[in-house]
Amino acid sequence: AGIGEVTESGGRILLYFDKKPNMENVSRVMEENRGKLLFNAGERPYLALREGFLKNKNDTEKLKKLLKDLKN
């Protein structure tokens, strides 16, 4: 599943899935980033990157890895 929309709300970056995500991938990403992400499996599933997930400019690599891991 790909990310269909990215927004910001309350200091969090919200990554909305364009279709039902692969829960194995979501679980793995959540485990690797324990305490830094929040997953909402509601009618419109999204992954919230908590405030501070991207602290530095170099953290774009962290975001790239997260998106790649969700896709695999």
Backbone as CSV, one residue per row, in Angstrom:
resi,resn,N_x,N_y,N_z,CA_x,CA_y,CA_z,C_x,C_y,C_z
1,ALA,0.845,-1.184,0.000,0.000,0.000,0.000,0.875,1.226,0.000
2,GLY,0.459,2.188,-0.759,1.213,3.425,-0.829,0.599,4.492,0.053
3,ILE,1.321,5.570,0.196,0.842,6.710,0.950,0.142,7.633,-0.036
4,GLY,-1.124,7.927,0.233,-1.910,8.747,-0.681,-1.965,10.205,-0.302
5,GLU,-1.685,10.514,0.973,-1.763,11.897,1.430,-0.861,12.070,2.647
6,VAL,-0.235,13.228,2.727,0.597,13.577,3.875,0.115,14.928,4.395
7,THR,-0.192,14.981,5.690,-0.624,16.234,6.303,0.085,16.396,7.643
8,GLU,-0.113,17.550,8.253,0.437,17.805,9.577,-0.696,18.244,10.485
9,SER,-0.688,17.726,11.703,-1.716,18.077,12.669,-1.141,17.973,14.077
10,GLY,-1.233,19.047,14.831,-0.780,19.019,16.218,0.667,18.615,16.399
11,GLY,1.541,19.012,15.490,2.953,18.664,15.592,3.295,17.280,15.083
12,ARG,2.316,16.569,14.578,2.545,15.228,14.026,2.418,15.265,12.507
13,ILE,3.187,14.420,11.855,3.044,14.232,10.417,2.175,13.005,10.227
14,LEU,1.090,13.152,9.461,0.158,12.051,9.228,0.332,11.525,7.816
15,LEU,0.568,10.233,7.708,0.729,9.553,6.424,-0.494,8.679,6.200
16,TYR,-1.396,9.125,5.335,-2.622,8.376,5.050,-2.373,7.380,3.931
17,PHE,-2.790,6.141,4.161,-2.650,5.093,3.150,-3.713,5.258,2.083
18,ASP,-3.346,4.949,0.831,-4.313,5.052,-0.259,-5.208,3.814,-0.363
19,LYS,-4.837,2.731,0.320,-5.667,1.530,0.429,-5.260,0.794,1.693
20,LYS,-5.910,-0.296,1.997,-5.616,-1.042,3.220,-4.146,-1.450,3.241
21,PRO,-3.417,-1.072,4.305,-1.990,-1.383,4.355,-1.718,-2.843,4.710
22,ASN,-0.534,-3.297,4.354,-0.058,-4.630,4.727,0.280,-4.584,6.211
23,MET,-0.479,-5.295,7.022,-0.321,-5.207,8.475,1.011,-5.784,8.966
24,GLU,1.587,-6.739,8.235,2.907,-7.252,8.611,3.940,-6.143,8.518
25,ASN,3.884,-5.376,7.435,4.824,-4.271,7.258,4.602,-3.191,8.312
26,VAL,3.347,-2.871,8.583,3.031,-1.864,9.595,3.544,-2.312,10.954
27,SER,3.317,-3.572,11.302,3.780,-4.096,12.593,5.292,-4.017,12.721
28,ARG,5.996,-4.374,11.649,7.459,-4.339,11.666,7.969,-2.907,11.845
29,VAL,7.379,-1.968,11.100,7.782,-0.568,11.196,7.485,-0.013,12.592
30,MET,6.344,-0.409,13.149,5.989,0.053,14.496,6.988,-0.472,15.527
31,GLU,7.387,-1.722,15.378,8.346,-2.325,16.309,9.707,-1.639,16.208
32,GLU,10.150,-1.357,14.984,11.450,-0.715,14.769,11.471,0.727,15.284
33,ASN,10.314,1.348,15.379,10.219,2.753,15.788,9.335,2.903,17.019
34,ARG,9.474,1.969,17.931,8.644,1.942,19.144,8.606,3.304,19.837
35,GLY,7.385,3.773,20.096,7.181,5.031,20.802,7.269,6.275,19.929
36,LYS,7.616,6.100,18.661,7.769,7.242,17.766,6.642,7.355,16.752
37,LEU,5.855,6.274,16.618,4.778,6.225,15.632,3.472,5.825,16.291
38,LEU,2.394,6.218,15.645,1.063,5.807,16.073,0.320,5.354,14.821
39,PHE,-0.286,4.179,14.867,-1.045,3.668,13.732,-2.526,3.685,14.067
40,ASN,-3.323,4.206,13.142,-4.770,4.209,13.280,-5.337,3.372,12.143
41,ALA,-6.018,2.273,12.495,-6.539,1.344,11.491,-8.007,1.602,11.169
42,GLY,-8.475,2.792,11.415,-9.882,3.121,11.189,-10.281,3.065,9.733
43,GLU,-11.379,3.710,9.424,-11.924,3.712,8.064,-10.925,4.290,7.059
44,ARG,-10.143,5.243,7.520,-9.094,5.860,6.690,-7.752,5.694,7.426
45,PRO,-7.084,4.538,7.242,-5.883,4.239,8.026,-4.758,5.236,7.788
46,TYR,-4.043,5.536,8.872,-2.886,6.421,8.758,-1.835,6.061,9.785
47,LEU,-0.641,6.536,9.526,0.481,6.390,10.425,0.881,7.800,10.839
48,ALA,0.960,8.052,12.133,1.337,9.366,12.639,2.771,9.307,13.147
49,LEU,3.601,10.196,12.634,4.970,10.334,13.113,4.914,11.340,14.250
50,ARG,5.223,10.876,15.432,5.126,11.749,16.605,6.123,12.895,16.519
51,GLU,5.797,13.950,17.224,6.671,15.119,17.260,8.068,14.675,17.688
52,GLY,9.073,15.104,16.969,10.441,14.728,17.278,10.962,13.563,16.453
53,PHE,10.093,12.892,15.687,10.562,11.784,14.843,11.615,12.287,13.861
54,LEU,11.353,13.443,13.277,12.299,14.058,12.352,12.907,15.283,13.028
55,LYS,13.995,15.074,13.748,14.620,16.154,14.510,15.614,16.957,13.682
56,ASN,16.320,16.278,12.800,17.401,16.912,12.035,17.131,16.823,10.543
57,LYS,17.849,17.616,9.794,17.722,17.560,8.334,18.113,16.188,7.810
58,ASN,19.049,15.530,8.483,19.513,14.205,8.055,18.460,13.123,8.286
59,ASP,17.425,13.438,9.019,16.396,12.448,9.311,15.519,12.121,8.107
60,THR,15.756,12.783,6.981,15.010,12.407,5.778,15.342,10.968,5.393
61,GLU,16.560,10.518,5.689,16.930,9.126,5.425,16.082,8.187,6.275
62,LYS,15.806,8.584,7.494,14.953,7.802,8.393,13.545,7.675,7.799
63,LEU,13.047,8.782,7.247,11.720,8.776,6.630,11.711,7.917,5.365
64,LYS,12.744,8.017,4.561,12.837,7.191,3.343,12.792,5.709,3.698
65,LYS,13.552,5.320,4.733,13.581,3.905,5.154,12.193,3.474,5.631
66,LEU,11.531,4.322,6.393,10.198,3.998,6.886,9.231,3.757,5.726
67,LEU,9.245,4.635,4.735,8.347,4.491,3.589,8.693,3.243,2.769
68,LYS,9.970,2.971,2.597,10.398,1.779,1.869,9.944,0.524,2.602
69,ASP,10.104,0.496,3.923,9.712,-0.674,4.715,8.203,-0.895,4.676
70,LEU,7.432,0.164,4.596,5.979,0.009,4.510,5.572,-0.587,3.167
71,LYS,6.326,-0.268,2.139,5.992,-0.707,0.783,6.371,-2.164,0.539
72,ASN,7.474,-2.625,1.128,7.973,-3.999,0.899,7.048,-5.042,1.484
